[in-house]
CSV table of C-alpha atoms in Angstrom, one decimal:
chain,number,residue,atom,x,y,z
A,1,SER,CA,56.1,-56.8,-44.9
A,2,ALA,CA,58.1,-55.1,-42.1
A,3,VAL,CA,60.5,-56.1,-39.4
A,4,ILE,CA,59.3,-55.1,-36.0
A,5,SER,CA,61.1,-55.3,-32.7
A,6,GLN,CA,59.8,-54.8,-29.2
A,7,LYS,CA,61.6,-54.2,-26.0
A,8,PRO,CA,61.5,-55.7,-23.5
A,9,SER,CA,60.6,-59.2,-24.6
A,10,ARG,CA,59.4,-60.0,-21.1
A,11,ASP,CA,59.3,-58.4,-17.6
A,12,ILE,CA,58.1,-59.1,-14.1
A,13,CYS,CA,56.9,-56.0,-12.3
A,14,GLN,CA,55.5,-55.2,-8.9
A,15,ARG,CA,52.0,-53.8,-8.6
A,16,GLY,CA,51.7,-50.1,-8.5
A,17,THR,CA,54.7,-49.6,-10.8
A,18,SER,CA,54.8,-48.7,-14.5
A,19,LEU,CA,56.4,-50.3,-17.6
A,20,THR,CA,57.1,-48.7,-20.9
A,21,ILE,CA,57.2,-51.0,-24.0
A,22,GLN,CA,59.0,-49.9,-27.1
A,23,CYS,CA,58.1,-50.8,-30.7
A,24,GLN,CA,60.6,-50.1,-33.5
A,25,VAL,CA,59.9,-50.7,-37.2
A,26,ASP,CA,62.6,-51.0,-39.9
A,27,SER,CA,60.6,-48.8,-42.4
A,28,GLN,CA,58.1,-46.0,-42.3
A,29,VAL,CA,54.6,-47.0,-41.7
A,30,THR,CA,51.3,-45.2,-41.7
A,31,MET,CA,49.5,-47.0,-38.9
A,32,MET,CA,50.8,-48.4,-35.6
A,33,PHE,CA,48.6,-50.3,-33.2
A,34,TRP,CA,48.8,-51.8,-29.7
A,35,TYR,CA,47.0,-55.0,-28.7
A,36,ARG,CA,46.7,-56.9,-25.5
A,37,GLN,CA,46.5,-60.7,-25.3
A,38,GLN,CA,45.4,-61.9,-21.9
A,39,PRO,CA,46.5,-65.4,-20.9
A,40,GLY,CA,44.8,-68.0,-23.2
A,41,GLN,CA,42.8,-65.3,-24.9
A,42,SER,CA,42.5,-63.6,-28.2
A,43,LEU,CA,43.9,-60.2,-29.1
A,44,THR,CA,42.1,-57.0,-28.2
A,45,LEU,CA,43.0,-53.6,-29.7
A,46,ILE,CA,44.0,-51.1,-27.1
A,47,ALA,CA,44.6,-48.1,-29.3
A,48,THR,CA,45.9,-46.7,-32.6
A,49,ALA,CA,49.1,-44.7,-32.2
A,50,ASN,CA,48.9,-41.6,-34.4
A,51,GLN,CA,52.1,-39.9,-35.5
A,52,GLY,CA,52.2,-36.3,-34.2
A,53,SER,CA,48.8,-36.5,-32.3
A,54,GLU,CA,47.2,-38.3,-29.4
A,55,ALA,CA,46.4,-41.9,-29.7
A,56,THR,CA,42.9,-43.1,-30.4
A,57,TYR,CA,41.7,-45.5,-27.7
A,58,GLU,CA,39.2,-48.3,-27.9
A,59,SER,CA,36.3,-48.7,-25.5
A,60,GLY,CA,37.5,-49.9,-22.1
A,61,PHE,CA,41.0,-48.4,-22.5
A,62,VAL,CA,42.0,-45.0,-21.2
A,63,ILE,CA,45.0,-42.7,-21.7
A,64,ASP,CA,45.8,-42.4,-18.0
A,65,LYS,CA,46.3,-46.2,-17.8
A,66,PHE,CA,47.9,-46.8,-21.2
A,67,PRO,CA,49.7,-43.6,-22.4
A,68,ILE,CA,51.1,-44.0,-25.9
A,69,SER,CA,53.6,-42.0,-27.8
A,70,ARG,CA,54.5,-42.0,-31.4
A,71,PRO,CA,57.2,-39.4,-32.2
A,72,ASN,CA,57.9,-40.5,-35.8
A,73,LEU,CA,56.8,-43.0,-38.5
A,74,THR,CA,59.0,-45.9,-37.2
A,75,PHE,CA,58.7,-45.8,-33.4
A,76,SER,CA,56.0,-46.0,-30.7
A,77,THR,CA,55.8,-46.7,-27.0
A,78,LEU,CA,53.1,-48.0,-24.7
A,79,THR,CA,53.2,-47.5,-21.0
A,80,VAL,CA,51.2,-49.7,-18.6
A,81,SER,CA,50.7,-47.5,-15.6
A,82,ASN,CA,49.9,-48.3,-12.0
A,83,MET,CA,50.0,-52.0,-12.7
A,84,SER,CA,47.9,-54.6,-11.1
A,85,PRO,CA,47.9,-58.4,-11.6
A,86,GLU,CA,45.1,-58.1,-14.0
A,87,ASP,CA,47.5,-56.3,-16.4
A,88,SER,CA,49.5,-59.5,-16.8
A,89,SER,CA,49.3,-60.1,-20.5
A,90,ILE,CA,51.2,-60.2,-23.7
A,91,TYR,CA,51.3,-56.7,-25.3
A,92,LEU,CA,51.9,-56.6,-29.1
A,93,CYS,CA,52.4,-53.8,-31.5
A,94,SER,CA,51.4,-54.1,-35.1
A,95,VAL,CA,52.0,-51.9,-38.1
A,96,GLU,CA,50.2,-51.3,-41.4
A,97,PRO,CA,52.8,-50.6,-44.1
A,98,LEU,CA,52.6,-47.7,-46.5
A,99,THR,CA,51.3,-49.8,-49.3
A,100,VAL,CA,48.0,-48.2,-50.2
A,101,GLY,CA,44.9,-50.3,-49.5
A,102,SER,CA,46.7,-53.4,-48.2
A,103,TYR,CA,45.1,-53.3,-44.8
A,104,GLU,CA,47.6,-56.0,-43.8
A,105,GLN,CA,49.0,-55.7,-40.3
A,106,TYR,CA,52.3,-57.2,-39.2
A,107,PHE,CA,53.1,-57.9,-35.6
A,108,GLY,CA,56.0,-57.5,-33.3
A,109,PRO,CA,57.2,-60.5,-31.2
A,110,GLY,CA,55.2,-59.2,-28.2
A,111,THR,CA,56.1,-58.3,-24.6
A,112,ARG,CA,55.1,-60.8,-21.9
A,113,LEU,CA,54.3,-58.8,-18.8
A,114,THR,CA,53.8,-60.5,-15.4
A,115,VAL,CA,52.6,-58.3,-12.5
A,116,THR,CA,53.1,-59.7,-9.0
B,1,ALA,CA,30.7,-53.2,-35.2
B,2,GLN,CA,32.4,-56.3,-36.3
B,3,THR,CA,32.4,-59.8,-34.8
B,4,VAL,CA,34.3,-62.9,-35.6
B,5,THR,CA,33.3,-66.4,-34.4
B,6,GLN,CA,35.6,-69.5,-34.4
B,7,SER,CA,33.6,-72.4,-33.2
B,8,GLN,CA,36.4,-75.0,-33.0
B,9,PRO,CA,38.5,-74.4,-29.9
B,10,GLU,CA,40.9,-77.3,-30.8
B,11,MET,CA,41.6,-79.5,-33.8
B,12,SER,CA,44.0,-82.2,-34.6
B,13,VAL,CA,45.3,-83.5,-37.9
B,14,GLN,CA,47.8,-86.1,-38.9
B,15,GLU,CA,50.9,-85.0,-40.8
B,16,ALA,CA,50.3,-84.8,-44.6
B,17,GLU,CA,46.6,-84.7,-44.2
B,18,THR,CA,44.2,-81.8,-44.9
B,19,VAL,CA,42.3,-79.8,-42.3
B,20,THR,CA,39.8,-77.0,-42.5
B,21,LEU,CA,39.3,-74.4,-39.8
B,22,SER,CA,36.0,-72.6,-39.6
B,23,CYS,CA,35.3,-68.9,-39.2
B,24,THR,CA,32.1,-66.8,-39.5
B,25,TYR,CA,31.9,-63.1,-39.2
B,26,ASP,CA,29.6,-60.2,-39.1
B,27,THR,CA,30.1,-56.6,-40.3
B,28,SER,CA,28.1,-53.6,-41.3
B,29,GLU,CA,30.8,-52.4,-43.8
B,30,ASN,CA,30.7,-53.0,-47.5
B,31,ASN,CA,34.5,-52.9,-47.9
B,32,TYR,CA,36.3,-55.2,-45.6
B,33,TYR,CA,39.2,-57.6,-45.5
B,34,LEU,CA,39.6,-61.0,-43.9
B,35,PHE,CA,42.7,-62.6,-42.6
B,36,TRP,CA,44.1,-65.7,-41.0
B,37,TYR,CA,46.9,-65.3,-38.6
B,38,LYS,CA,49.0,-68.1,-37.0
B,39,GLN,CA,50.5,-67.9,-33.5
B,40,PRO,CA,53.0,-70.6,-32.7
B,41,PRO,CA,54.2,-71.2,-29.2
B,42,SER,CA,56.8,-68.5,-29.8
B,43,ARG,CA,53.8,-66.1,-29.7
B,44,GLN,CA,54.8,-64.3,-32.9
B,45,MET,CA,51.7,-63.5,-34.9
B,46,ILE,CA,52.2,-64.4,-38.5
B,47,LEU,CA,50.0,-63.4,-41.4
B,48,VAL,CA,49.0,-66.6,-43.3
B,49,ILE,CA,46.5,-65.3,-45.9
B,50,ARG,CA,44.2,-62.5,-46.7
B,51,GLN,CA,41.0,-62.1,-48.7
B,52,GLU,CA,39.5,-58.9,-50.0
B,53,ALA,CA,35.7,-59.0,-49.7
B,54,TYR,CA,35.2,-57.5,-53.1
B,55,LYS,CA,37.1,-60.4,-54.8
B,56,GLN,CA,35.1,-63.5,-55.6
B,57,GLN,CA,38.2,-65.6,-56.2
B,58,ASN,CA,39.4,-67.5,-53.1
B,59,ALA,CA,42.9,-66.6,-52.0
B,60,THR,CA,45.6,-69.2,-52.0
B,61,GLU,CA,49.1,-69.1,-50.5
B,62,ASN,CA,51.0,-72.4,-51.2
B,63,ARG,CA,49.4,-75.0,-48.9
B,64,PHE,CA,46.9,-72.5,-47.5
B,65,SER,CA,43.7,-71.6,-49.2
B,66,VAL,CA,40.4,-70.1,-48.1
B,67,ASN,CA,36.8,-70.8,-48.9
B,68,PHE,CA,35.1,-67.4,-48.8
B,69,GLN,CA,31.3,-67.4,-48.8
B,70,LYS,CA,30.3,-63.8,-48.7
B,71,ALA,CA,26.5,-64.3,-48.5
B,72,ALA,CA,27.0,-66.8,-45.7
B,73,LYS,CA,29.7,-64.6,-44.0
B,74,SER,CA,31.9,-67.6,-43.8
B,75,PHE,CA,35.7,-67.6,-44.2
B,76,SER,CA,37.3,-71.0,-43.6
B,77,LEU,CA,41.0,-71.9,-43.9
B,78,LYS,CA,42.2,-75.1,-45.5
B,79,ILE,CA,45.6,-76.4,-44.8
B,80,SER,CA,46.8,-79.1,-47.2
B,81,ASP,CA,49.7,-81.5,-46.6
B,82,SER,CA,49.9,-80.5,-43.0
B,83,GLN,CA,53.3,-80.3,-41.4
B,84,LEU,CA,54.5,-80.4,-37.8
B,85,GLY,CA,55.4,-76.7,-38.1
B,86,ASP,CA,51.7,-75.9,-38.7
B,87,THR,CA,51.0,-76.6,-35.0
B,88,ALA,CA,49.8,-73.3,-33.6
B,89,MET,CA,46.9,-71.2,-32.7
B,90,TYR,CA,45.0,-69.9,-35.7
B,91,PHE,CA,43.1,-66.6,-35.5
B,92,CYS,CA,40.6,-65.4,-38.0
B,93,ALA,CA,40.3,-61.6,-38.2
B,94,ILE,CA,38.4,-58.9,-40.0
B,95,THR,CA,39.1,-55.2,-40.7
B,96,GLY,CA,37.3,-52.5,-42.4
B,97,THR,CA,38.6,-49.2,-43.8
B,98,ALA,CA,39.5,-48.0,-40.3
B,99,SER,CA,42.2,-50.7,-40.2
B,100,LYS,CA,41.1,-52.0,-36.8
B,101,LEU,CA,41.5,-55.7,-36.6
B,102,THR,CA,38.8,-57.7,-34.7
B,103,PHE,CA,39.9,-61.3,-33.9
B,104,GLY,CA,38.1,-64.5,-33.2
B,105,THR,CA,38.8,-66.6,-30.2
B,106,GLY,CA,41.2,-68.9,-32.1
B,107,THR,CA,41.5,-72.5,-32.9
B,108,ARG,CA,44.4,-74.5,-31.5
B,109,LEU,CA,45.7,-76.9,-34.2
B,110,GLN,CA,47.9,-79.8,-33.3
B,111,VAL,CA,49.6,-81.7,-36.1
B,112,THR,CA,50.6,-85.2,-35.1
B,113,LEU,CA,52.8,-87.9,-36.6
């Protein structure tokens, strides 16, 4: 497994502003992912954070709204831009360790975002 | 495309009893992996158990076991000797070789005294 931390753990933001969420892993990993969990809902994949190249976004999510960086094999950021109350969610990063063929993903503790 | 269906929004079980959570899925891939995740009120997603589709043997992790029926596309989770700490949301999930997890809507499990 891997130890994953996220910052901040929670935040309250005003509409129209942006928030950057950080995800740090204690070991090098191949894959890093960002998920959104809206209140009382399941998790939805936003994008795959690729090291050294642009993130790969899922249908319904765009780079202008959710820019992602991944400068190395242990760190990634997700920015939620021009926020609206509909962006109020828990944002989770996950990682797939380097173990070949495991396909297991381990999650960070999440960032609870409230937009007012 | 992959889909996961959890038809039990809520379940309750008494401490020390056994409970089974249901999950069905659909996928067009031949190689895929199935998981159960637990999310307690702390919101930390915890991997409970995983099953490789190519393995016929059902996975087991201590008090947690699965009943994997590939032809029926069914993947249920059995929790034996339920404990208060098992109270949580349980999500069934599937991934193929692209490593993209698709989650079900979850089952809220309450363990009571």
